[in-house]
XYZ file of N, CA and C in Angstrom:
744
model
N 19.495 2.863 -6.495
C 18.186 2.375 -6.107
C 18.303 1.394 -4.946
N 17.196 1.691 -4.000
C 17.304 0.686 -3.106
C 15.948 -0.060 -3.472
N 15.675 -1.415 -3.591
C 14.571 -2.180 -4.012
C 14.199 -1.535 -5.428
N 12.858 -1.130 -5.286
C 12.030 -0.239 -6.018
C 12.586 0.954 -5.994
N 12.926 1.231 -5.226
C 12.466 3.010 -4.785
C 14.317 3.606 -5.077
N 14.257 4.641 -5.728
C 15.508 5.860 -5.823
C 15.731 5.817 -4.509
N 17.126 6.273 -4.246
C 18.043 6.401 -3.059
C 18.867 7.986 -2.734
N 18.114 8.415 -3.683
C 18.713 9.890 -3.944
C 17.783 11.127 -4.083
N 18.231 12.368 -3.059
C 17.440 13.508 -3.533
C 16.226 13.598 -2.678
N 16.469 14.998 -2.964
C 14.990 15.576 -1.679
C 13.567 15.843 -2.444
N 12.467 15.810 -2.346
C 11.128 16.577 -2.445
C 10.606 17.214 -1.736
N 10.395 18.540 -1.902
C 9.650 19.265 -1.072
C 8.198 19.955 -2.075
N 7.458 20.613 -0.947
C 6.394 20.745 -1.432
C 6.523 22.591 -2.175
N 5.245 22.904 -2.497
C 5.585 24.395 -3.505
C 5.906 25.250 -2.401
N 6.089 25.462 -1.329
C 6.522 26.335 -0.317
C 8.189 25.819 0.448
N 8.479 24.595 -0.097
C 10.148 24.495 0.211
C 9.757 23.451 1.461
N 8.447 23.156 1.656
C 8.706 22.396 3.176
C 9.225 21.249 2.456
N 10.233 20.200 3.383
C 10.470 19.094 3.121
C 9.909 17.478 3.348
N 9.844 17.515 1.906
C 8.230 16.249 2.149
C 8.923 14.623 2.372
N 10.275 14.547 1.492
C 10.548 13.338 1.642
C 12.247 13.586 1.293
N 13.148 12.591 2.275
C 14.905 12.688 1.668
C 15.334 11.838 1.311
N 15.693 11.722 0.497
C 15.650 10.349 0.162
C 17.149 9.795 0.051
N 18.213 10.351 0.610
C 19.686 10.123 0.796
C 20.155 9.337 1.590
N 19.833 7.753 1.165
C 20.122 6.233 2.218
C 18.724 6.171 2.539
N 18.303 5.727 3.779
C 17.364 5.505 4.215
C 15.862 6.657 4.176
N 14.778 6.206 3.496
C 13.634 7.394 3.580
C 13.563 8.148 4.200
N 13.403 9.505 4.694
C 13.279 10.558 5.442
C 12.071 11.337 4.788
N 10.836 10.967 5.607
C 9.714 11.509 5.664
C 9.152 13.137 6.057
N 8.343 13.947 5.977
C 7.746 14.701 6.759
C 7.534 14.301 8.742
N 8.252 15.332 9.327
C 7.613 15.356 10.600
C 6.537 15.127 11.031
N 5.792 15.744 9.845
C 4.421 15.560 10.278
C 3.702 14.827 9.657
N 2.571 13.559 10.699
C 1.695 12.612 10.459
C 1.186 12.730 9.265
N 0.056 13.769 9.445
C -0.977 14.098 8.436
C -0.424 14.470 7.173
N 0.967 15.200 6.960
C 1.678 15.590 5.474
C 2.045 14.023 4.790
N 2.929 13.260 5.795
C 3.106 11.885 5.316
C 2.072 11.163 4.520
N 0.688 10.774 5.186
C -0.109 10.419 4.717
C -0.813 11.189 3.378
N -1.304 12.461 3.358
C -1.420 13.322 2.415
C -1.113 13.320 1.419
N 0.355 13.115 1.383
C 1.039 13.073 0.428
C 1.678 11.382 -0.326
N 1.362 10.422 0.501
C 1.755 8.891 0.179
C 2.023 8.827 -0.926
N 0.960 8.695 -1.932
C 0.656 8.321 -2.922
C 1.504 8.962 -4.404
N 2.127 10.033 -4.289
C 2.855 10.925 -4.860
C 4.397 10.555 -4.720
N 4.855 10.363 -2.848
C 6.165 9.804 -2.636
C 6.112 8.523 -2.769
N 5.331 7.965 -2.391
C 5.239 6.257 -2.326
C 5.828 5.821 -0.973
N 5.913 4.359 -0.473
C 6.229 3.780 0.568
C 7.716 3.008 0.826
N 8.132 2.770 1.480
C 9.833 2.498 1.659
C 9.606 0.768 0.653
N 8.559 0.249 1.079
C 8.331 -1.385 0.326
C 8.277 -1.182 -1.382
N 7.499 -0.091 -1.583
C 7.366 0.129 -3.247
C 6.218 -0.315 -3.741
N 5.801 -0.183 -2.398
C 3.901 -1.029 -3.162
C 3.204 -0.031 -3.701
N 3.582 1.129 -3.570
C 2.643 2.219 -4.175
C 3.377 3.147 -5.094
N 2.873 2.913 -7.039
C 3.987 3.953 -7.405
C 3.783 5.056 -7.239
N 5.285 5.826 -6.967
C 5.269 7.224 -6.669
C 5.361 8.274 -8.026
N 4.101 8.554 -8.123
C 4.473 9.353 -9.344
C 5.667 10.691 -9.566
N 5.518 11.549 -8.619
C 6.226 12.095 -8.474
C 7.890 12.076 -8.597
N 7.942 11.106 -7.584
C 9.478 10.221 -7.867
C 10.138 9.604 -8.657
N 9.099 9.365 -9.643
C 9.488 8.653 -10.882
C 9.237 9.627 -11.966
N 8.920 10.584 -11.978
C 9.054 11.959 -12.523
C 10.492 12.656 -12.933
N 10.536 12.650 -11.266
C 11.681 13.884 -11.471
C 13.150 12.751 -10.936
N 13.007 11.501 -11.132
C 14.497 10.466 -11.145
C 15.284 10.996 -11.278
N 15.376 11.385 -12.568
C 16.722 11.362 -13.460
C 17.385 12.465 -12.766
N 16.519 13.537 -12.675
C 17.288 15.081 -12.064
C 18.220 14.860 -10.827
N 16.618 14.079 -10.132
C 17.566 13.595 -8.704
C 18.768 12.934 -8.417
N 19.322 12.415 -9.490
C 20.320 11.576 -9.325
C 21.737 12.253 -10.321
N 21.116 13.357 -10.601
C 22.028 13.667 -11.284
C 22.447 13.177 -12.922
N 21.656 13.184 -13.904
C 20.979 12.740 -15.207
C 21.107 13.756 -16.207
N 21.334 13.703 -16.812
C 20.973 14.836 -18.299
C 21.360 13.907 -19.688
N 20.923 14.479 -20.516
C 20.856 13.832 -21.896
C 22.273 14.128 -22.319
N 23.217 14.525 -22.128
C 24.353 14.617 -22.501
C 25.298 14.432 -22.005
N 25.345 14.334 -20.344
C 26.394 13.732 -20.369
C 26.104 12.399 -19.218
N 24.806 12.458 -19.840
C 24.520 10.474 -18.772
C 24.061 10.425 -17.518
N 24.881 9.912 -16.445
C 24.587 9.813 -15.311
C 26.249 10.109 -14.640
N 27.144 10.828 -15.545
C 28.367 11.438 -15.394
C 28.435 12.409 -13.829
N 27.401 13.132 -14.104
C 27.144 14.213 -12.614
C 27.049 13.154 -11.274
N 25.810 11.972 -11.419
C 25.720 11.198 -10.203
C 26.342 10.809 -9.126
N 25.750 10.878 -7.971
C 27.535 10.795 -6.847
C 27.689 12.236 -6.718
N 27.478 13.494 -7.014
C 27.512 14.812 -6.379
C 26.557 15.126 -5.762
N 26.618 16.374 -5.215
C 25.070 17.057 -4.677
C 23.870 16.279 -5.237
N 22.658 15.935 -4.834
C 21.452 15.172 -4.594
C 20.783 16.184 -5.557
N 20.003 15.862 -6.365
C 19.212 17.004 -6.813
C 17.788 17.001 -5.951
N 16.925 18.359 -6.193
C 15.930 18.397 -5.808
C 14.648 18.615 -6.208
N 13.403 17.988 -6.047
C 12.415 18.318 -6.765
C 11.163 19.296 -5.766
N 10.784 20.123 -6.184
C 9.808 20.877 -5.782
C 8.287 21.020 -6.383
N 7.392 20.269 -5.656
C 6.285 20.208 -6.542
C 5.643 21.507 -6.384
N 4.538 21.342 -6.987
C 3.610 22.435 -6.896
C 2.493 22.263 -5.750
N 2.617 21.295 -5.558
C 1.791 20.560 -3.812
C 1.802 21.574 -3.027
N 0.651 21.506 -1.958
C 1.135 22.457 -0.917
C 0.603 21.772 -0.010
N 1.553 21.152 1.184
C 1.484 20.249 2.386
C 0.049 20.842 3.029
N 0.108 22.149 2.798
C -1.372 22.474 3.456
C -2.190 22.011 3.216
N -2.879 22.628 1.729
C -3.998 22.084 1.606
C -4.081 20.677 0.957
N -2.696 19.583 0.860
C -3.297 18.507 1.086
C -3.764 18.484 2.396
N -3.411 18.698 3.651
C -4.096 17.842 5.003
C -5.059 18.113 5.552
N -5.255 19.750 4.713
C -6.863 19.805 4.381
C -7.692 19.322 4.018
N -7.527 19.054 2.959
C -8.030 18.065 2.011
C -8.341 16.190 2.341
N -7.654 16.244 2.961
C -7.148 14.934 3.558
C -8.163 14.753 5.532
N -8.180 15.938 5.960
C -9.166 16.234 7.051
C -10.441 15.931 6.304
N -10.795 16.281 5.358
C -12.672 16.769 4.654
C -13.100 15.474 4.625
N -11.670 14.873 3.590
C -12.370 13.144 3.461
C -12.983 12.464 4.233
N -12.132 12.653 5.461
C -12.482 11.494 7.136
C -12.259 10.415 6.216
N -13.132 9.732 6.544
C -13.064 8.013 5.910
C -13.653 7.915 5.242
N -13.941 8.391 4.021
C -14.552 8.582 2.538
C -13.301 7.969 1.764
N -13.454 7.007 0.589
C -12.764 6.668 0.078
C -12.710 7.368 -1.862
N -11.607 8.169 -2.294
C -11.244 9.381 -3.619
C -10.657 9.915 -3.220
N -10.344 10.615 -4.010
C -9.676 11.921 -4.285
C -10.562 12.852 -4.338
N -10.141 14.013 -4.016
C -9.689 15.834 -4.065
C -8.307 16.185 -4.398
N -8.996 17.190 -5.891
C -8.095 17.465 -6.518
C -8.256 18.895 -6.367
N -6.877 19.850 -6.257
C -7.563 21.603 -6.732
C -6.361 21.789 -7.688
N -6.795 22.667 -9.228
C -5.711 23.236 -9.799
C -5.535 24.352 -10.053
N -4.879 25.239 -10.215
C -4.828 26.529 -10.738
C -5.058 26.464 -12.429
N -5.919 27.111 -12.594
C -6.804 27.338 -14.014
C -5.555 27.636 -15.175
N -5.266 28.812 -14.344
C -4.232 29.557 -15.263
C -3.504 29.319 -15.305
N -2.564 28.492 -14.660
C -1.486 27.876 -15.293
C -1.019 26.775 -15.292
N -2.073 26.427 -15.002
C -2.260 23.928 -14.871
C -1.575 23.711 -13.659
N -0.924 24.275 -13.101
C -0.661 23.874 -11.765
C -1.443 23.355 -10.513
N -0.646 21.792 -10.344
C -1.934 21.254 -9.215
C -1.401 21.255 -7.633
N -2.404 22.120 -7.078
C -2.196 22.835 -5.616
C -2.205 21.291 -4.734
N -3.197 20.475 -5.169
C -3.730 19.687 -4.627
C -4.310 18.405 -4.941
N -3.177 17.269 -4.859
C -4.534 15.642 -5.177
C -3.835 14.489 -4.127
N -5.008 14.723 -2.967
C -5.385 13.498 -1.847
C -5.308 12.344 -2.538
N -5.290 11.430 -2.284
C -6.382 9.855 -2.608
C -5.966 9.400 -1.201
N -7.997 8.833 -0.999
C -7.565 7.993 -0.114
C -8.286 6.646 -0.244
N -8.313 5.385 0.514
C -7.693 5.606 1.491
C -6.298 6.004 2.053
N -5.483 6.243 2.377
C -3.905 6.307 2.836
C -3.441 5.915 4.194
N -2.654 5.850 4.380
C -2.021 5.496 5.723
C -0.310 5.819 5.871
N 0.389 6.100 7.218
C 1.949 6.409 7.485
C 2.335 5.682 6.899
N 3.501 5.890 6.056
C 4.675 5.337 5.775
C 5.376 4.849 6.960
N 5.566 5.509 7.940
C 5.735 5.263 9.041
C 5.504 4.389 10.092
N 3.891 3.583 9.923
C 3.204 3.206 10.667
C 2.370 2.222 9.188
N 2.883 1.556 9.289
C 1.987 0.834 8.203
C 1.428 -0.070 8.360
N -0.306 -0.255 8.254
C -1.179 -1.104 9.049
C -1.205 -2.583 8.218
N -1.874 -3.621 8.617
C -1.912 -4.886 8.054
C -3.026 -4.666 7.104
N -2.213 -4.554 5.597
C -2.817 -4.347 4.846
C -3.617 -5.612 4.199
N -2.462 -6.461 3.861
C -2.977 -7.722 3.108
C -4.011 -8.439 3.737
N -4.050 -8.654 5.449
C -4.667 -9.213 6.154
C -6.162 -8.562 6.701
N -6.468 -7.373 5.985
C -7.772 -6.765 5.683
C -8.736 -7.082 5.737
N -9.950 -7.668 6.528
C -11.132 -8.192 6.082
C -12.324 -7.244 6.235
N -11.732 -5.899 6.560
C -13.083 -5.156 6.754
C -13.488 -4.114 5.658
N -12.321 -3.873 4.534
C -12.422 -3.642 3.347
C -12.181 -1.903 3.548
N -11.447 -1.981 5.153
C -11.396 -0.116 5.394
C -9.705 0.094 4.138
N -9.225 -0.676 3.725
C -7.957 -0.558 3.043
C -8.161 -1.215 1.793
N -9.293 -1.497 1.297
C -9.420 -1.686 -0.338
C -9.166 -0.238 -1.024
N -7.826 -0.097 -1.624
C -7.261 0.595 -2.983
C -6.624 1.359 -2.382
N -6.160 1.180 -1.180
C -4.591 1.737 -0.228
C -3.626 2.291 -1.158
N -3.348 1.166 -1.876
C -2.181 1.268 -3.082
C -2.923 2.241 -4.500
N -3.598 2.963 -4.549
C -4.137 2.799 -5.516
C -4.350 4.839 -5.363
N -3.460 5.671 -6.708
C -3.848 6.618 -6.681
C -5.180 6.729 -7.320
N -6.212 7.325 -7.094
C -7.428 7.252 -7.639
C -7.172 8.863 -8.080
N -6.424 9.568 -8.302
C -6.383 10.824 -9.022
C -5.718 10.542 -10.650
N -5.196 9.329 -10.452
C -4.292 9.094 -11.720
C -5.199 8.274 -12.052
N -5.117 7.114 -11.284
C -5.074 5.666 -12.044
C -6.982 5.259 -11.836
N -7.737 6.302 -11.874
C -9.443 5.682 -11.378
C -9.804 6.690 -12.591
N -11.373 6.430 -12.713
C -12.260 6.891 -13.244
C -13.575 7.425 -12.723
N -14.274 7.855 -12.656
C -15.858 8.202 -12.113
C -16.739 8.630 -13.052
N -18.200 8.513 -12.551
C -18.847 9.216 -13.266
C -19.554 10.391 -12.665
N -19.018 11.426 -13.334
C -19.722 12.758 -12.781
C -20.774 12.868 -11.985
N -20.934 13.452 -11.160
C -21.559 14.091 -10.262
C -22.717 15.051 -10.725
N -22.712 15.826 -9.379
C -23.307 17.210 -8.883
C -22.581 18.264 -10.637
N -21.245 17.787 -10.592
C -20.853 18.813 -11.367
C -21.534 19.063 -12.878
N -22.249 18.022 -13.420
C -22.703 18.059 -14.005
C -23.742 18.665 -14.631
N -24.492 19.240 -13.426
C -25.376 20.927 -13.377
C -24.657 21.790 -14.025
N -23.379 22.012 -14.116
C -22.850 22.942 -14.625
C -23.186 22.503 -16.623
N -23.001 21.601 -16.894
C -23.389 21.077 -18.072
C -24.738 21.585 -18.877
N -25.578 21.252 -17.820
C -26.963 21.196 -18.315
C -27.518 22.860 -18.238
N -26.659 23.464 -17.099
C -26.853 24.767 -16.908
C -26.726 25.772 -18.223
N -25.986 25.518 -18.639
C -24.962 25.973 -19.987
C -25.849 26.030 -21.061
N -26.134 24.536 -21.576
C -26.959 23.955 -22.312
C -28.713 24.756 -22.113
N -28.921 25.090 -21.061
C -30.246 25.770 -20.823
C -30.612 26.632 -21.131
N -29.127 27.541 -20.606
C -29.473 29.222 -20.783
C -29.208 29.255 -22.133
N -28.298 28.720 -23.132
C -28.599 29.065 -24.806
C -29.598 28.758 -25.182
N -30.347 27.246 -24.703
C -31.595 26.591 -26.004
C -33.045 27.021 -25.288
N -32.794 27.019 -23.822
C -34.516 27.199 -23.374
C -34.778 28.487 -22.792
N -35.669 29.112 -23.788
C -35.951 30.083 -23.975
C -36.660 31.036 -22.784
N -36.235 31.768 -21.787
C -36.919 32.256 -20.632
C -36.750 31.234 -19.469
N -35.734 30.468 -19.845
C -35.475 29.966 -18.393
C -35.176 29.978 -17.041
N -34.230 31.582 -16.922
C -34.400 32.317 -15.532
C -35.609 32.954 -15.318
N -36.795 32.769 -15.934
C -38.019 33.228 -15.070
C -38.889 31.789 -15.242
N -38.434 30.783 -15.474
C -39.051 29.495 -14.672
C -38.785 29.714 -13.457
N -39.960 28.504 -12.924
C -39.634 27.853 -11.669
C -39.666 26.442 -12.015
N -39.336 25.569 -10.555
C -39.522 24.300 -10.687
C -39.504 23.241 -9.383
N -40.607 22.717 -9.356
C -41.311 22.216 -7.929
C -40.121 20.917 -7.649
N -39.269 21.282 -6.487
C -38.793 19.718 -5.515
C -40.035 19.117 -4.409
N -40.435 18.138 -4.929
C -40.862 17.592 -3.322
C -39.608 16.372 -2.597
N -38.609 16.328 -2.961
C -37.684 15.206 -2.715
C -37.748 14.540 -3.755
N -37.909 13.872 -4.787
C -38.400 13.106 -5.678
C -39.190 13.113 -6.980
N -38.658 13.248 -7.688
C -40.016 12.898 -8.934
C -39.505 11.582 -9.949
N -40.791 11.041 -10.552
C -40.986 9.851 -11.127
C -41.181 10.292 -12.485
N -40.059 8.867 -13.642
C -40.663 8.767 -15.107
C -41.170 7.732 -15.603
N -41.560 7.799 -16.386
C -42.022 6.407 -16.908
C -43.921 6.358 -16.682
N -43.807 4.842 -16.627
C -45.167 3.894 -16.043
C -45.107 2.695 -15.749
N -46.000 2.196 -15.276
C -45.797 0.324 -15.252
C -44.827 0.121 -14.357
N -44.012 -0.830 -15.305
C -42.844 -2.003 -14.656
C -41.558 -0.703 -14.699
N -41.452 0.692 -15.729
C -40.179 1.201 -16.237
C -40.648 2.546 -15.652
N -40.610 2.832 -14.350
C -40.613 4.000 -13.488
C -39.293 3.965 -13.297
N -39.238 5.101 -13.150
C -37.376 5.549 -12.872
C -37.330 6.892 -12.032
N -37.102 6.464 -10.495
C -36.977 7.742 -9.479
C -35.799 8.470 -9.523
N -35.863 9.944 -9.594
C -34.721 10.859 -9.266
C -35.529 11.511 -7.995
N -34.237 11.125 -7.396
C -33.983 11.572 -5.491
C -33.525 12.849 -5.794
N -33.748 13.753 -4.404
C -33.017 14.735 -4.159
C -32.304 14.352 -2.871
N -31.499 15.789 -2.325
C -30.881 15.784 -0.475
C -31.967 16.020 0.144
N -32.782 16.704 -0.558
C -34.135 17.477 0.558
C -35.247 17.853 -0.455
N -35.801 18.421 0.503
C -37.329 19.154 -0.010
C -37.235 20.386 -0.294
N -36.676 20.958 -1.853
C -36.443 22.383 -1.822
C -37.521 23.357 -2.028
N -38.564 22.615 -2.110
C -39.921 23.390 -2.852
C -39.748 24.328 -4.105
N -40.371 25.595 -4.230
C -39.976 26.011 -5.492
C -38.865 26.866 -5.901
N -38.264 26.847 -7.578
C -36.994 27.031 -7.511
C -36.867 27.898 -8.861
N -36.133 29.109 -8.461
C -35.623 28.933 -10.548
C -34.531 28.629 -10.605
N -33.899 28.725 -11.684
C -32.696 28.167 -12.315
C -31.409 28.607 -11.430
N -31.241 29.853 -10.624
C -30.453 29.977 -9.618
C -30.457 29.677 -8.677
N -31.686 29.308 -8.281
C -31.894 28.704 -7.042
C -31.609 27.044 -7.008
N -31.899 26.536 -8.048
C -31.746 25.121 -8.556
C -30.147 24.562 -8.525
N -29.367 25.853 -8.692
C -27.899 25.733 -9.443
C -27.381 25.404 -7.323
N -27.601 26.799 -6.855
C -27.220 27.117 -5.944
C -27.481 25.891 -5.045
N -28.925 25.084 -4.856
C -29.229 24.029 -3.420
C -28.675 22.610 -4.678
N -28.075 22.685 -5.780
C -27.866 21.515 -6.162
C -28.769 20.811 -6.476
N -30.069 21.222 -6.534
C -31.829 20.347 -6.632
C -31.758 19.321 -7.442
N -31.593 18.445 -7.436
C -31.589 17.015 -8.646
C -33.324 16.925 -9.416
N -34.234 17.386 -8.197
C -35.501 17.015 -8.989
C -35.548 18.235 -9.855
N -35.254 19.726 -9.608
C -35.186 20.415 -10.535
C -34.252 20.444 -11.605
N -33.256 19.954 -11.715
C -32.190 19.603 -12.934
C -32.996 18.650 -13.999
N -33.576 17.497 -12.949
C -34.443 16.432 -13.805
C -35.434 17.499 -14.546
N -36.005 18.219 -14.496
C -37.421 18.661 -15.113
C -36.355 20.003 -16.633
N -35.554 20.517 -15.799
C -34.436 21.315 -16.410
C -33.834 20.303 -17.753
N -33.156 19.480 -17.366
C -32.866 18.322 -18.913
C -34.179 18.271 -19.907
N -35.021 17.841 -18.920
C -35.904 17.484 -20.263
C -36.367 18.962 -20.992
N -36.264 19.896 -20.719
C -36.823 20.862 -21.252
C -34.996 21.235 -23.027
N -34.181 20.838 -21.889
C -32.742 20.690 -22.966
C -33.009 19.936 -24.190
N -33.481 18.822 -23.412
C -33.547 17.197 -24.411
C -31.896 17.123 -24.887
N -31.949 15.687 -24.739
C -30.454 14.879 -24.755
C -29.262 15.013 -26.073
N -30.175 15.654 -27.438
C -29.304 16.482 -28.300
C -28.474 17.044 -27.890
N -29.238 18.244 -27.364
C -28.418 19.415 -26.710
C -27.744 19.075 -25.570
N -27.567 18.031 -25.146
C -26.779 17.719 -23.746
C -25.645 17.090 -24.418
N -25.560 16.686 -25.083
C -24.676 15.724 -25.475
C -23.727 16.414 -26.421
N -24.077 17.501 -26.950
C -23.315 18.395 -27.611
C -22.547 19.256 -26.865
N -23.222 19.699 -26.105
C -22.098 20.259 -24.527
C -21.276 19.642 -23.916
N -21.898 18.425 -23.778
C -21.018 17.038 -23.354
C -19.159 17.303 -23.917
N -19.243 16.877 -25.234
C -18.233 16.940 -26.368
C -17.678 18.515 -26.299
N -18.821 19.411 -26.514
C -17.874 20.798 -25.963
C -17.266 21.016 -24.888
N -17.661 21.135 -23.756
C -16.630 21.167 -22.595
C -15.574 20.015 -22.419
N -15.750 18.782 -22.724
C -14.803 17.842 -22.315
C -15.075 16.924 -21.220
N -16.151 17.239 -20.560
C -16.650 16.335 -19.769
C -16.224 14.961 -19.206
N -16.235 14.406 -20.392
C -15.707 12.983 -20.346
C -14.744 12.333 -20.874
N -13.688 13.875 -21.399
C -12.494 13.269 -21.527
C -11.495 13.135 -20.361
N -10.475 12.100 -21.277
C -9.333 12.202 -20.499
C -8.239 13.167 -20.405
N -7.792 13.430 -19.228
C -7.061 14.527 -19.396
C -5.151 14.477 -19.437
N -4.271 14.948 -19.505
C -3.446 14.828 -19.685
C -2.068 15.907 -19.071
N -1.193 15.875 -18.124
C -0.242 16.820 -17.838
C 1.201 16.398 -17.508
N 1.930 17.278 -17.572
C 3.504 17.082 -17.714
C 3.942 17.179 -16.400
N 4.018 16.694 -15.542
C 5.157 16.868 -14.561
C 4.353 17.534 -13.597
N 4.722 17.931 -12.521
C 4.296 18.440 -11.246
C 4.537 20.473 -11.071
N 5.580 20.599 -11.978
C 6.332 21.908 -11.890
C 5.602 22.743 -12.859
């Protein structure tokens, strides 16, 4: 170990490119955008950011096994190969611009993750004045937000209520349902606005799914009522936490 950080062993990404070497001194990706892309996974030469990845697959790298120790260490470097693909992180990593999360993509079928950005990020290479920050463009630099954050659902959440619709409300693909940008609940002092992106005018349930309509989802729930949402909730998993082994 040098500081923090292993001193041993290569990572490359699921296509063999080489993401990081780690034999004496760091040896990065050639390229800018893979470096950054990928930060948060290799981590930084200082150790301010843990590398999950790297602290994954240690032991291999250094030559480790449960039987005979760290006996192998000092030979050939081992190597780890994620399931990453340098591509579509810097894809992924392009979409953001200066949006601060993650993008994640996995393969369904066999838990394999193609893809998880967080940003903000910055070169290993080129590492900006972080501590001395006052414009708040580098609040959670250090910080994988694919691992270590939380959110609360989105857009995706149509998919929820969608579900929930077509079993309990009865003739719901031959509704419609009016966007003007906005609709209001309540009265008085306890009005409560749901916004839309736009003015979709009228909609049915595919059409609703398809422009993302928030004022039609709003009119769509209540026809569910929050029983039935909340039972889907718990069925799909929604709001659990999730859990996986390793990168491979």
């Amino acid at each position: 170990y040098s500081a923090t950080n292993i001193g041993v062993g290569t990572v490359t990404d699921r296509s063999g490119k080489l993401l990081l070497d780690m034999d004496g001194e760091r040896t990065y990706s050639e390229d800018k955008a893979t470096r950054k892309s990928t930060l948060h996974w290799l981590g930084d030469r200082e150790g301010k950011i843990s590398a999950g990845a790297i602290s994954h697959y240690a032991g291999a790298m250094v030559g480790f096994d449960r039987i005979n120790g760290i006996y192998n260490a000092g030979n050939e470097p081992g190597q780890a190969e994620l399931t990453l693909s340098a591509r579509v992180q810097n894809v992924a990593l392009e979409a953001m611009k200066n949006r601060k999360g993650t993008v994640a993509v996995y393969n369904y079928k066999t838990g394999q993750i193609l893809c998880a950005v967080t940003t903000p990020n910055y070169d290993p290479l080129d590492v900006p004045d972080i501590e001395g920050d006052t414009s708040g463009k580098w609040e959670g630099a250090y910080l994988n937000r694919f691992l270590q954050s939380t959110y609360v659902p989105g857009s995706i959440y149509k998919i929820i209520t969608t579900a929930a619709a077509l079993d309990h409300v009865p003739d719901i693909q031959s509704m419609t349902f009016r966007c003007t940008g906005k609709v209001e609940y309540g009265s008085g002092d306890n009005i409560a606005t749901v916004t839309c992106e736009g003015v979709h005018g009228y909609l049915d349930l595919k059409g609703a799914l398809a422009n993302s309509c928030n004022c039609a989802y709003a009119q769509i729930t209540q026809l569910v009522g929050w029983e039935n949402l909340d039972a889907y909730v718990r069925e799909l998993g929604i709001t659990d936490s999730l859990r996986f082994d390793g990168f491979v």
